[in-house]
N, C-alpha and C. Protein backbone atom coordinates (compact mmCIF):
# COMPACT_ATOMS: atom_id res chain seq x y z
N MET A 1 121.13 81.56 105.70
CA MET A 1 121.44 82.25 104.52
C MET A 1 120.37 83.37 104.33
N GLU A 2 120.80 84.56 104.13
CA GLU A 2 120.04 85.63 104.03
C GLU A 2 119.69 85.75 102.49
N ILE A 3 118.39 85.82 102.02
CA ILE A 3 117.94 85.89 100.72
C ILE A 3 117.39 87.43 100.38
N LEU A 4 116.59 87.85 101.31
CA LEU A 4 116.03 89.22 101.09
C LEU A 4 116.69 90.13 101.98
N HIS A 5 117.01 91.38 101.45
CA HIS A 5 117.70 92.38 102.27
C HIS A 5 117.00 93.75 102.27
N ASP A 6 116.69 94.31 103.27
CA ASP A 6 116.26 95.66 103.26
C ASP A 6 114.95 95.78 102.54
N PHE A 7 113.99 94.90 102.67
CA PHE A 7 112.93 94.74 101.85
C PHE A 7 111.60 95.18 102.42
N ASN A 8 111.01 96.16 101.67
CA ASN A 8 109.73 96.84 102.31
C ASN A 8 108.66 96.74 101.23
N LEU A 9 107.59 95.77 101.50
CA LEU A 9 106.51 95.84 100.60
C LEU A 9 105.09 96.25 101.27
N GLN A 10 104.46 97.06 100.55
CA GLN A 10 103.18 97.56 101.07
C GLN A 10 102.18 97.51 100.04
N VAL A 11 101.04 97.09 100.39
CA VAL A 11 99.85 97.01 99.49
C VAL A 11 98.50 97.33 100.31
N ALA A 12 97.72 98.09 99.59
CA ALA A 12 96.49 98.55 100.39
C ALA A 12 95.54 97.42 100.16
N LYS A 13 94.51 97.52 100.87
CA LYS A 13 93.25 96.58 100.67
C LYS A 13 92.73 96.69 99.42
N ARG A 14 92.27 95.60 98.93
CA ARG A 14 91.58 95.41 97.50
C ARG A 14 92.62 95.95 96.38
N GLN A 15 93.88 95.92 96.60
CA GLN A 15 94.75 96.22 95.55
C GLN A 15 95.41 94.81 95.17
N SER A 16 96.05 94.94 93.98
CA SER A 16 96.77 93.81 93.45
C SER A 16 98.41 94.28 93.25
N LEU A 17 99.24 93.34 93.67
CA LEU A 17 100.67 93.71 93.55
C LEU A 17 101.34 92.50 92.96
N CYS A 18 102.20 92.76 91.83
CA CYS A 18 102.95 91.70 91.16
C CYS A 18 104.44 91.94 91.36
N LEU A 19 105.09 90.79 91.71
CA LEU A 19 106.60 90.74 91.83
C LEU A 19 107.08 90.02 90.56
N ILE A 20 107.97 90.72 89.94
CA ILE A 20 108.73 90.09 88.79
C ILE A 20 110.14 90.23 89.24
N GLY A 21 110.97 89.41 88.34
CA GLY A 21 112.43 89.47 88.47
C GLY A 21 113.06 88.16 87.87
N PRO A 22 114.31 87.95 87.73
CA PRO A 22 114.93 86.78 87.29
C PRO A 22 114.84 85.71 88.21
N ASN A 23 115.00 84.58 87.73
CA ASN A 23 115.03 83.29 88.56
C ASN A 23 116.12 83.58 89.79
N GLY A 24 115.67 83.09 90.93
CA GLY A 24 116.56 83.31 92.07
C GLY A 24 116.51 84.55 92.76
N ALA A 25 115.68 85.46 92.31
CA ALA A 25 115.83 86.77 92.76
C ALA A 25 115.09 86.91 94.27
N GLY A 26 114.30 85.89 94.69
CA GLY A 26 113.71 85.91 95.93
C GLY A 26 112.30 86.18 95.87
N LYS A 27 111.50 86.11 94.78
CA LYS A 27 110.20 86.31 94.81
C LYS A 27 109.31 85.42 95.40
N SER A 28 109.45 84.20 95.16
CA SER A 28 108.63 83.18 96.00
C SER A 28 109.02 83.15 97.46
N THR A 29 110.20 83.54 97.72
CA THR A 29 110.66 83.53 99.21
C THR A 29 109.78 84.61 99.90
N ILE A 30 109.55 85.66 99.14
CA ILE A 30 108.61 86.74 99.86
C ILE A 30 107.20 86.14 100.24
N LEU A 31 106.63 85.36 99.27
CA LEU A 31 105.41 84.83 99.58
C LEU A 31 105.56 83.71 100.82
N HIS A 32 106.61 82.95 100.70
CA HIS A 32 106.97 81.98 101.79
C HIS A 32 107.01 82.76 103.07
N SER A 33 107.73 83.71 103.27
CA SER A 33 107.92 84.53 104.33
C SER A 33 106.55 85.13 104.84
N ILE A 34 105.83 85.59 104.03
CA ILE A 34 104.65 86.19 104.53
C ILE A 34 103.72 85.20 105.14
N PHE A 35 103.69 83.93 104.51
CA PHE A 35 102.78 83.07 104.94
C PHE A 35 103.28 82.01 106.11
N GLY A 36 104.70 82.22 106.24
CA GLY A 36 105.27 81.54 107.42
C GLY A 36 106.05 80.11 106.98
N PHE A 37 106.20 80.10 105.70
CA PHE A 37 107.07 78.86 105.20
C PHE A 37 108.47 79.10 105.47
N THR A 38 108.93 80.31 105.56
CA THR A 38 110.28 80.53 105.59
C THR A 38 110.62 81.41 106.87
N ASN A 39 111.55 81.34 107.58
CA ASN A 39 111.84 82.00 108.82
C ASN A 39 112.41 83.49 108.53
N ILE A 40 111.97 84.36 109.12
CA ILE A 40 112.28 85.75 109.11
C ILE A 40 113.40 86.01 110.14
N PHE A 41 114.47 86.57 109.77
CA PHE A 41 115.55 86.91 110.83
C PHE A 41 115.26 88.19 111.62
N SER A 42 114.73 89.16 110.72
CA SER A 42 114.42 90.48 111.34
C SER A 42 113.42 91.07 110.48
N GLY A 43 112.61 92.00 111.02
CA GLY A 43 111.42 92.75 110.45
C GLY A 43 110.20 92.20 110.87
N THR A 44 109.16 92.83 110.32
CA THR A 44 107.66 92.37 110.65
C THR A 44 106.80 92.24 109.48
N ILE A 45 105.78 91.56 109.72
CA ILE A 45 104.74 91.37 108.72
C ILE A 45 103.45 91.88 109.37
N SER A 46 102.70 92.77 108.81
CA SER A 46 101.49 93.22 109.47
C SER A 46 100.31 93.20 108.53
N VAL A 47 99.10 92.90 109.06
CA VAL A 47 97.95 93.28 108.32
C VAL A 47 96.88 94.08 109.08
N ASP A 48 96.46 95.01 108.51
CA ASP A 48 95.73 96.00 109.15
C ASP A 48 96.30 96.62 110.37
N GLY A 49 97.53 96.77 110.30
CA GLY A 49 98.31 97.39 111.56
C GLY A 49 98.59 96.14 112.53
N ARG A 50 98.19 94.95 112.43
CA ARG A 50 98.48 93.93 113.37
C ARG A 50 99.70 93.06 112.99
N ASP A 51 100.63 92.99 113.91
CA ASP A 51 101.92 92.12 113.70
C ASP A 51 101.47 90.71 113.63
N ILE A 52 101.77 90.07 112.53
CA ILE A 52 101.44 88.59 112.43
C ILE A 52 102.65 87.77 112.31
N THR A 53 103.89 88.46 112.36
CA THR A 53 105.10 87.84 112.02
C THR A 53 105.22 86.39 112.62
N ALA A 54 104.89 86.30 113.87
CA ALA A 54 105.21 85.07 114.68
C ALA A 54 103.94 84.03 114.55
N MET A 55 103.10 84.41 113.69
CA MET A 55 101.92 83.27 113.56
C MET A 55 102.43 82.23 112.67
N SER A 56 101.78 81.06 113.05
CA SER A 56 101.94 79.82 112.14
C SER A 56 101.18 80.11 110.90
N SER A 57 101.48 79.27 109.88
CA SER A 57 100.79 79.36 108.75
C SER A 57 99.27 79.14 108.75
N LYS A 58 98.94 78.18 109.71
CA LYS A 58 97.57 77.73 109.98
C LYS A 58 96.75 79.03 110.61
N ASP A 59 97.48 79.65 111.50
CA ASP A 59 96.76 80.90 112.09
C ASP A 59 96.76 82.10 111.16
N LYS A 60 97.73 82.16 110.24
CA LYS A 60 97.63 83.26 109.22
C LYS A 60 96.53 83.08 108.39
N LEU A 61 96.19 81.77 108.00
CA LEU A 61 94.97 81.49 107.31
C LEU A 61 93.68 81.56 108.07
N ARG A 62 93.79 81.15 109.27
CA ARG A 62 92.46 81.04 110.20
C ARG A 62 92.10 82.45 110.69
N HIS A 63 93.09 83.25 111.12
CA HIS A 63 92.92 84.34 112.00
C HIS A 63 93.35 85.65 111.19
N ALA A 64 94.28 85.60 110.30
CA ALA A 64 94.63 86.89 109.45
C ALA A 64 94.14 86.89 108.11
N GLY A 65 93.21 85.86 107.77
CA GLY A 65 92.68 85.89 106.42
C GLY A 65 93.60 85.71 105.12
N ILE A 66 94.74 85.10 105.32
CA ILE A 66 95.74 85.05 104.28
C ILE A 66 95.93 83.58 103.73
N ALA A 67 95.66 83.43 102.31
CA ALA A 67 95.62 82.04 101.74
C ALA A 67 96.72 82.03 100.76
N TYR A 68 97.38 81.07 100.71
CA TYR A 68 98.47 80.81 99.75
C TYR A 68 98.01 79.89 98.47
N ILE A 69 98.13 80.23 97.45
CA ILE A 69 97.93 79.39 96.15
C ILE A 69 99.28 79.08 95.59
N LEU A 70 99.62 77.82 95.77
CA LEU A 70 100.92 77.24 95.46
C LEU A 70 101.12 77.37 93.98
N GLN A 71 102.56 77.48 93.70
CA GLN A 71 103.05 77.33 92.17
C GLN A 71 103.00 75.91 91.77
N ASP A 72 103.35 74.97 92.66
CA ASP A 72 103.18 73.52 92.21
C ASP A 72 101.91 72.98 92.19
N LYS A 73 101.82 71.89 91.43
CA LYS A 73 100.47 71.17 91.37
C LYS A 73 100.14 70.65 92.71
N SER A 74 98.97 71.17 93.25
CA SER A 74 98.66 70.85 94.60
C SER A 74 97.30 70.14 94.89
N ILE A 75 96.64 69.67 93.71
CA ILE A 75 95.45 69.06 93.80
C ILE A 75 95.63 67.69 94.08
N PHE A 76 94.71 66.83 94.66
CA PHE A 76 94.73 65.38 94.77
C PHE A 76 94.03 64.73 93.69
N PRO A 77 94.87 64.20 92.86
CA PRO A 77 94.33 63.70 91.49
C PRO A 77 93.32 62.58 91.71
N ASP A 78 93.27 61.75 92.65
CA ASP A 78 92.56 60.65 92.74
C ASP A 78 91.28 60.98 93.58
N MET A 79 91.16 62.22 94.18
CA MET A 79 90.01 62.66 94.93
C MET A 79 89.07 63.45 93.87
N THR A 80 87.77 63.39 94.18
CA THR A 80 86.98 64.13 93.25
C THR A 80 87.11 65.64 93.34
N VAL A 81 86.56 66.41 92.41
CA VAL A 81 86.77 67.80 92.41
C VAL A 81 85.97 68.34 93.62
N GLU A 82 85.00 67.73 94.10
CA GLU A 82 84.32 68.17 95.38
C GLU A 82 85.04 67.92 96.56
N GLU A 83 85.71 66.70 96.58
CA GLU A 83 86.53 66.41 97.85
C GLU A 83 87.79 67.30 97.80
N ASN A 84 88.42 67.72 96.75
CA ASN A 84 89.49 68.63 96.82
C ASN A 84 88.90 69.91 97.33
N LEU A 85 87.83 70.34 96.93
CA LEU A 85 87.30 71.63 97.46
C LEU A 85 87.03 71.49 98.95
N TRP A 86 86.54 70.60 99.28
CA TRP A 86 86.27 70.30 100.95
C TRP A 86 87.57 70.42 101.57
N MET A 87 88.66 70.08 101.07
CA MET A 87 89.98 70.18 101.72
C MET A 87 90.41 71.44 102.04
N GLY A 88 89.81 72.41 101.24
CA GLY A 88 90.21 73.79 101.63
C GLY A 88 89.63 74.24 102.96
N GLY A 89 88.69 73.58 103.35
CA GLY A 89 88.17 73.95 104.66
C GLY A 89 88.65 73.23 105.93
N PHE A 90 89.86 72.72 105.67
CA PHE A 90 90.45 71.69 106.83
C PHE A 90 90.43 72.47 108.24
N LEU A 91 90.65 73.60 108.22
CA LEU A 91 90.78 74.40 109.51
C LEU A 91 89.38 74.64 110.29
N PHE A 92 88.20 74.32 109.59
CA PHE A 92 87.01 74.61 110.17
C PHE A 92 86.74 73.54 111.27
N GLU A 93 86.21 73.85 112.29
CA GLU A 93 86.01 72.94 113.36
C GLU A 93 84.88 71.83 112.97
N LYS A 94 84.00 72.35 112.16
CA LYS A 94 82.83 71.40 111.61
C LYS A 94 82.97 71.06 110.23
N PRO A 95 83.16 69.85 109.78
CA PRO A 95 83.22 69.63 108.34
C PRO A 95 82.02 70.03 107.58
N ALA A 96 81.01 70.27 108.23
CA ALA A 96 79.78 70.79 107.56
C ALA A 96 80.01 72.09 107.08
N ARG A 97 80.77 72.91 107.70
CA ARG A 97 80.89 74.20 107.30
C ARG A 97 81.83 74.29 105.99
N ALA A 98 82.69 73.56 105.87
CA ALA A 98 83.59 73.33 104.62
C ALA A 98 82.68 73.09 103.49
N LYS A 99 81.74 72.00 103.70
CA LYS A 99 80.86 71.75 102.66
C LYS A 99 79.91 72.85 102.19
N GLU A 100 79.46 73.67 103.37
CA GLU A 100 78.45 74.75 102.88
C GLU A 100 79.37 75.87 102.30
N THR A 101 80.57 76.20 102.62
CA THR A 101 81.24 77.07 101.97
C THR A 101 81.72 76.87 100.56
N ALA A 102 81.92 75.43 100.35
CA ALA A 102 82.30 74.86 98.93
C ALA A 102 81.11 75.08 98.06
N GLU A 103 79.94 74.80 98.51
CA GLU A 103 78.67 75.12 97.65
C GLU A 103 78.62 76.37 97.13
N ARG A 104 79.12 77.51 98.02
CA ARG A 104 78.94 78.85 97.37
C ARG A 104 79.98 78.99 96.35
N VAL A 105 81.18 78.31 96.43
CA VAL A 105 82.12 78.38 95.57
C VAL A 105 81.73 77.77 94.20
N PHE A 106 81.10 76.64 94.32
CA PHE A 106 80.53 75.90 93.11
C PHE A 106 79.45 76.93 92.52
N ASP A 107 78.66 77.60 93.24
CA ASP A 107 77.66 78.56 92.57
C ASP A 107 78.43 79.43 91.86
N LYS A 108 79.67 79.95 92.29
CA LYS A 108 80.38 80.96 91.62
C LYS A 108 81.07 80.57 90.28
N TYR A 109 81.29 79.21 90.37
CA TYR A 109 82.07 78.56 89.21
C TYR A 109 81.47 77.38 88.68
N PRO A 110 80.29 77.53 87.90
CA PRO A 110 79.65 76.28 87.31
C PRO A 110 80.41 75.31 86.50
N ARG A 111 81.56 75.92 85.98
CA ARG A 111 82.41 75.01 85.35
C ARG A 111 83.04 73.84 86.31
N LEU A 112 83.26 74.27 87.48
CA LEU A 112 83.75 73.20 88.53
C LEU A 112 82.64 72.42 88.92
N ALA A 113 81.49 73.04 89.23
CA ALA A 113 80.11 72.31 89.64
C ALA A 113 79.97 71.15 88.79
N ALA A 114 80.00 71.43 87.43
CA ALA A 114 79.66 70.34 86.48
C ALA A 114 80.54 69.29 86.64
N ARG A 115 81.64 69.28 87.15
CA ARG A 115 82.72 68.12 87.25
C ARG A 115 82.90 67.70 88.68
N ARG A 116 82.03 67.98 89.60
CA ARG A 116 82.28 67.88 91.04
C ARG A 116 82.39 66.47 91.41
N LYS A 117 81.68 65.51 90.75
CA LYS A 117 81.95 64.17 91.04
C LYS A 117 83.03 63.34 90.42
N GLN A 118 83.73 64.15 89.34
CA GLN A 118 84.74 63.52 88.66
C GLN A 118 86.22 63.61 89.31
N PRO A 119 87.07 62.63 89.13
CA PRO A 119 88.33 62.72 89.73
C PRO A 119 89.02 63.99 89.11
N ALA A 120 89.89 64.58 90.08
CA ALA A 120 90.47 65.86 89.70
C ALA A 120 91.43 65.61 88.53
N ARG A 121 92.01 64.27 88.36
CA ARG A 121 92.97 64.09 87.19
C ARG A 121 92.47 64.32 85.83
N VAL A 122 91.11 64.36 85.71
CA VAL A 122 90.56 64.59 84.35
C VAL A 122 90.48 65.95 84.04
N LEU A 123 90.85 66.95 84.91
CA LEU A 123 90.58 68.26 84.59
C LEU A 123 91.79 68.81 83.71
N SER A 124 91.53 69.83 82.84
CA SER A 124 92.33 70.50 82.00
C SER A 124 93.32 71.28 83.07
N GLY A 125 94.58 71.92 82.36
CA GLY A 125 95.31 72.50 83.00
C GLY A 125 94.64 73.83 83.79
N GLY A 126 93.75 74.51 83.12
CA GLY A 126 93.13 75.62 83.35
C GLY A 126 92.10 75.26 84.44
N GLU A 127 91.42 74.25 84.17
CA GLU A 127 90.39 73.71 85.37
C GLU A 127 91.17 73.44 86.66
N ARG A 128 92.29 72.84 86.59
CA ARG A 128 93.03 72.44 87.76
C ARG A 128 93.49 73.78 88.44
N ARG A 129 93.87 74.82 87.76
CA ARG A 129 94.27 75.98 88.32
C ARG A 129 93.10 76.62 88.96
N LEU A 130 91.91 76.53 88.26
CA LEU A 130 90.69 77.15 88.84
C LEU A 130 90.35 76.43 90.21
N LEU A 131 90.59 75.15 90.23
CA LEU A 131 90.27 74.33 91.42
C LEU A 131 91.28 74.76 92.52
N GLU A 132 92.54 74.95 92.34
CA GLU A 132 93.54 75.31 93.24
C GLU A 132 93.03 76.78 93.93
N ILE A 133 92.60 77.68 93.02
CA ILE A 133 92.16 79.08 93.34
C ILE A 133 90.94 78.94 94.24
N SER A 134 89.86 78.07 93.87
CA SER A 134 88.65 77.84 94.38
C SER A 134 88.94 77.28 95.81
N ARG A 135 89.77 76.31 95.82
CA ARG A 135 89.94 75.80 97.19
C ARG A 135 90.49 76.72 98.26
N ALA A 136 91.35 77.70 97.82
CA ALA A 136 91.83 78.65 98.72
C ALA A 136 90.75 79.49 99.25
N LEU A 137 89.54 79.68 98.50
CA LEU A 137 88.51 80.70 98.75
C LEU A 137 87.62 80.15 99.86
N VAL A 138 87.67 78.61 100.13
CA VAL A 138 86.76 78.07 101.01
C VAL A 138 86.85 78.65 102.50
N MET A 139 88.05 79.04 102.91
CA MET A 139 88.35 79.61 104.26
C MET A 139 87.99 81.23 104.29
N GLN A 140 87.53 81.62 102.99
CA GLN A 140 87.12 82.94 102.99
C GLN A 140 88.24 83.89 103.36
N PRO A 141 89.44 84.03 102.76
CA PRO A 141 90.35 84.92 102.96
C PRO A 141 90.26 86.20 102.32
N ASP A 142 90.90 87.30 103.09
CA ASP A 142 90.95 88.50 102.50
C ASP A 142 92.14 88.94 101.60
N VAL A 143 93.25 88.07 101.97
CA VAL A 143 94.48 88.10 101.09
C VAL A 143 94.74 86.88 100.42
N LEU A 144 95.11 87.01 99.14
CA LEU A 144 95.62 85.85 98.44
C LEU A 144 96.88 85.93 97.96
N LEU A 145 97.77 85.08 98.37
CA LEU A 145 99.19 84.98 97.88
C LEU A 145 99.14 84.00 96.64
N VAL A 146 99.56 84.48 95.50
CA VAL A 146 99.47 83.49 94.25
C VAL A 146 100.82 83.50 93.72
N ASP A 147 101.28 82.26 93.60
CA ASP A 147 102.63 81.87 93.04
C ASP A 147 102.51 81.51 91.59
N GLU A 148 102.98 82.20 90.67
CA GLU A 148 103.05 81.88 89.20
C GLU A 148 101.71 81.24 88.82
N PRO A 149 100.61 82.14 88.75
CA PRO A 149 99.40 81.54 88.13
C PRO A 149 99.30 81.01 86.83
N SER A 150 100.25 81.66 85.97
CA SER A 150 100.17 81.21 84.61
C SER A 150 101.07 80.13 84.19
N ILE A 151 101.86 79.55 85.01
CA ILE A 151 102.69 78.54 84.79
C ILE A 151 102.28 77.33 84.33
N GLY A 152 102.81 76.85 83.09
CA GLY A 152 102.37 75.63 82.40
C GLY A 152 101.14 75.67 81.93
N LEU A 153 100.45 76.95 81.53
CA LEU A 153 99.13 76.92 81.12
C LEU A 153 99.23 77.36 79.66
N GLU A 154 98.28 77.00 78.76
CA GLU A 154 98.06 77.47 77.36
C GLU A 154 97.52 78.83 77.50
N PRO A 155 97.80 79.64 76.53
CA PRO A 155 97.44 81.09 76.60
C PRO A 155 95.99 81.49 76.90
N ARG A 156 94.97 80.46 76.34
CA ARG A 156 93.65 80.65 76.69
C ARG A 156 93.26 80.47 78.02
N PHE A 157 93.96 79.59 78.68
CA PHE A 157 93.74 79.36 80.19
C PHE A 157 94.53 80.39 81.12
N ILE A 158 95.55 81.08 80.49
CA ILE A 158 96.14 82.11 81.14
C ILE A 158 95.28 83.31 81.45
N ASP A 159 94.60 83.63 80.12
CA ASP A 159 93.52 84.60 80.16
C ASP A 159 92.39 84.35 81.21
N MET A 160 92.02 83.04 81.22
CA MET A 160 90.85 82.76 82.08
C MET A 160 91.30 82.90 83.60
N VAL A 161 92.37 82.59 83.91
CA VAL A 161 93.02 82.63 85.30
C VAL A 161 93.04 84.17 85.75
N PHE A 162 93.54 84.90 84.82
CA PHE A 162 93.68 86.42 85.24
C PHE A 162 92.30 86.96 85.24
N GLU A 163 91.35 86.64 84.47
CA GLU A 163 90.09 87.08 84.61
C GLU A 163 89.47 86.72 86.01
N ILE A 164 89.74 85.52 86.50
CA ILE A 164 89.09 84.90 87.75
C ILE A 164 89.78 85.77 88.78
N LEU A 165 91.03 86.01 88.77
CA LEU A 165 91.85 86.83 89.80
C LEU A 165 91.33 88.28 89.82
N GLY A 166 90.99 88.88 88.59
CA GLY A 166 90.51 90.15 88.50
C GLY A 166 89.16 90.38 89.19
N ASP A 167 88.42 89.29 88.84
CA ASP A 167 86.86 89.32 89.48
C ASP A 167 87.13 89.25 90.99
N LEU A 168 87.91 88.48 91.53
CA LEU A 168 88.16 88.32 93.01
C LEU A 168 88.60 89.64 93.62
N GLN A 169 89.41 90.32 92.92
CA GLN A 169 89.81 91.69 93.48
C GLN A 169 88.80 92.73 93.30
N ASN A 170 88.30 92.80 92.17
CA ASN A 170 87.44 93.89 91.88
C ASN A 170 85.93 93.69 92.34
N THR A 171 85.58 92.35 92.43
CA THR A 171 83.98 92.13 92.76
C THR A 171 83.95 91.77 94.31
N GLU A 172 84.96 91.00 94.75
CA GLU A 172 84.80 90.46 96.11
C GLU A 172 85.82 91.24 97.08
N GLY A 173 86.59 92.18 96.48
CA GLY A 173 87.56 92.80 97.31
C GLY A 173 88.79 92.30 97.97
N LYS A 174 89.23 91.20 97.16
CA LYS A 174 90.34 90.43 97.72
C LYS A 174 91.69 91.26 97.46
N THR A 175 92.60 91.32 98.27
CA THR A 175 93.89 91.79 98.04
C THR A 175 94.73 90.55 97.54
N ILE A 176 95.45 90.90 96.51
CA ILE A 176 96.31 89.90 95.78
C ILE A 176 97.77 90.39 95.53
N ILE A 177 98.64 89.33 96.16
CA ILE A 177 100.01 89.63 96.10
C ILE A 177 100.44 88.29 95.18
N MET A 178 101.07 88.69 94.28
CA MET A 178 101.39 87.65 93.05
C MET A 178 102.88 87.71 92.78
N VAL A 179 103.43 86.46 92.40
CA VAL A 179 104.58 86.32 91.79
C VAL A 179 104.20 85.76 90.35
N GLU A 180 104.79 86.36 89.31
CA GLU A 180 104.47 85.88 87.97
C GLU A 180 105.66 85.94 86.96
N GLN A 181 105.98 84.71 86.34
CA GLN A 181 107.00 84.80 85.43
C GLN A 181 106.73 85.54 84.08
N ASN A 182 105.39 85.57 83.75
CA ASN A 182 104.97 86.25 82.43
C ASN A 182 104.74 87.81 82.93
N ALA A 183 105.95 88.49 82.86
CA ALA A 183 106.01 89.97 83.49
C ALA A 183 104.95 90.76 82.79
N LYS A 184 104.65 90.55 81.44
CA LYS A 184 103.88 91.60 80.74
C LYS A 184 102.52 91.31 81.37
N LYS A 185 101.93 90.02 81.47
CA LYS A 185 100.69 89.73 82.03
C LYS A 185 100.43 90.12 83.26
N GLY A 186 101.49 89.81 84.28
CA GLY A 186 101.41 90.29 85.53
C GLY A 186 101.29 91.76 85.79
N LEU A 187 102.19 92.61 84.97
CA LEU A 187 101.98 94.13 85.17
C LEU A 187 100.81 94.58 84.70
N GLU A 188 100.25 93.95 83.61
CA GLU A 188 98.92 94.48 83.05
C GLU A 188 97.81 94.23 84.08
N PHE A 189 97.98 93.36 84.78
CA PHE A 189 97.07 93.00 85.78
C PHE A 189 97.09 93.86 87.05
N ALA A 190 98.27 94.05 87.60
CA ALA A 190 98.42 94.51 88.87
C ALA A 190 98.33 96.02 88.97
N ASP A 191 97.99 96.56 90.13
CA ASP A 191 97.97 97.97 90.46
C ASP A 191 99.46 98.51 90.69
N ILE A 192 100.17 97.62 91.40
CA ILE A 192 101.49 97.93 91.75
C ILE A 192 102.44 96.91 91.17
N GLY A 193 103.53 97.22 90.78
CA GLY A 193 104.71 96.22 90.37
C GLY A 193 105.91 96.49 91.22
N TYR A 194 106.58 95.37 91.50
CA TYR A 194 107.97 95.42 92.19
C TYR A 194 108.82 94.53 91.22
N VAL A 195 110.04 95.15 90.95
CA VAL A 195 111.08 94.36 90.29
C VAL A 195 112.02 94.02 91.33
N LEU A 196 112.38 92.56 91.40
CA LEU A 196 113.20 92.19 92.53
C LEU A 196 114.50 91.55 91.74
N VAL A 197 115.60 92.23 92.32
CA VAL A 197 116.81 91.58 91.72
C VAL A 197 117.78 91.26 92.85
N SER A 198 118.18 89.95 93.05
CA SER A 198 119.15 89.72 94.09
C SER A 198 118.64 90.05 95.57
N GLY A 199 117.21 89.66 95.75
CA GLY A 199 116.77 89.92 96.97
C GLY A 199 116.53 91.43 97.43
N GLN A 200 116.61 92.22 96.38
CA GLN A 200 116.26 93.61 96.64
C GLN A 200 115.46 94.30 95.73
N ILE A 201 114.73 95.33 96.06
CA ILE A 201 113.80 96.01 95.23
C ILE A 201 114.73 96.85 94.10
N ALA A 202 114.70 96.57 92.96
CA ALA A 202 115.31 97.34 91.98
C ALA A 202 114.60 98.56 91.31
N ILE A 203 113.21 98.20 91.22
CA ILE A 203 112.25 99.31 90.64
C ILE A 203 110.88 98.87 91.20
N ALA A 204 110.03 100.09 91.66
CA ALA A 204 108.73 99.77 92.07
C ALA A 204 107.87 100.87 91.43
N GLY A 205 106.62 100.67 91.20
CA GLY A 205 105.62 101.64 90.65
C GLY A 205 104.34 101.08 90.33
N PRO A 206 103.39 101.90 89.84
CA PRO A 206 102.22 101.26 89.15
C PRO A 206 102.58 100.42 88.13
N GLY A 207 101.74 99.35 87.95
CA GLY A 207 101.92 98.31 87.01
C GLY A 207 102.09 98.92 85.45
N ASP A 208 100.99 99.71 85.03
CA ASP A 208 101.08 100.19 83.83
C ASP A 208 102.35 101.18 83.58
N GLU A 209 102.87 101.83 84.65
CA GLU A 209 104.07 102.54 84.38
C GLU A 209 105.24 101.72 84.14
N LEU A 210 105.38 100.64 84.97
CA LEU A 210 106.56 99.65 84.71
C LEU A 210 106.43 99.01 83.31
N LEU A 211 105.26 98.93 82.77
CA LEU A 211 105.23 98.28 81.44
C LEU A 211 105.93 99.32 80.48
N GLU A 212 105.83 100.59 80.72
CA GLU A 212 106.49 101.50 79.70
C GLU A 212 107.92 101.86 80.17
N ASN A 213 108.40 101.40 81.29
CA ASN A 213 109.73 101.71 81.73
C ASN A 213 110.76 100.79 80.73
N PRO A 214 111.70 101.75 80.10
CA PRO A 214 112.69 100.99 79.18
C PRO A 214 113.47 99.88 79.77
N GLU A 215 113.86 100.31 80.97
CA GLU A 215 114.80 99.13 81.55
C GLU A 215 114.12 97.82 81.87
N VAL A 216 112.81 98.04 82.35
CA VAL A 216 111.90 96.83 82.68
C VAL A 216 111.58 96.12 81.30
N GLY A 217 111.32 96.90 80.33
CA GLY A 217 111.15 96.31 78.91
C GLY A 217 112.37 95.56 78.34
N ARG A 218 113.45 96.24 78.52
CA ARG A 218 114.74 95.56 78.14
C ARG A 218 114.87 94.19 78.86
N LEU A 219 114.73 94.09 80.08
CA LEU A 219 115.27 93.02 81.01
C LEU A 219 114.10 92.04 80.79
N PHE A 220 112.86 92.36 80.91
CA PHE A 220 111.67 91.41 81.09
C PHE A 220 110.65 91.18 80.07
N LEU A 221 110.55 92.16 79.08
CA LEU A 221 109.53 92.34 78.15
C LEU A 221 109.88 92.12 76.71
N GLY A 222 111.26 91.95 76.58
CA GLY A 222 111.66 91.66 75.20
C GLY A 222 111.81 92.94 74.51
N GLY A 223 111.86 94.00 75.06
CA GLY A 223 111.67 95.46 74.38
C GLY A 223 113.17 95.89 74.15
């Protein structure tokens, strides 16, 4: 079954891109396809001009620098925060390297460091999301695929998560490709916005311009 048709997505290094659209439009399928969770019948995926279409998900993480932050809860509740973070380095040949990189992540996020020996189940929703993002950073990716970062979070934690993502883009130079159900928040954050309808691009442009687009406002922003 073909879900995406004639789809062309481009994002420059250090930019952010947000995909919005109704349920079932194919937004998450795009992230799955980029990372290798979904088969591609035709077309190519390239990073820095290098065709990575046929790479496995592990190789895309290890060799192409692409990490996927899942929409669904993906932490291990009975493991400590520290152990969850170490899991992010599962592809390193030496476990010591995962621990070393995790320490740098803890240095960046003292809020997590203060909880490192506690089971992950005690974390708030925002802290769990921070842990999921942090775990993806252990392999030191250049590109982050982020699926619904605000889902299930209180407004104060939504702001926190977008501040974290903004810092990763602006300070560390990460490229971010995001699916976001909160269209206003996603377009405010992103350099580029794509509106997806029935597996095709309906509207594309700078995020701030899409916020002012009457059709986007009517369909997704309550305008």
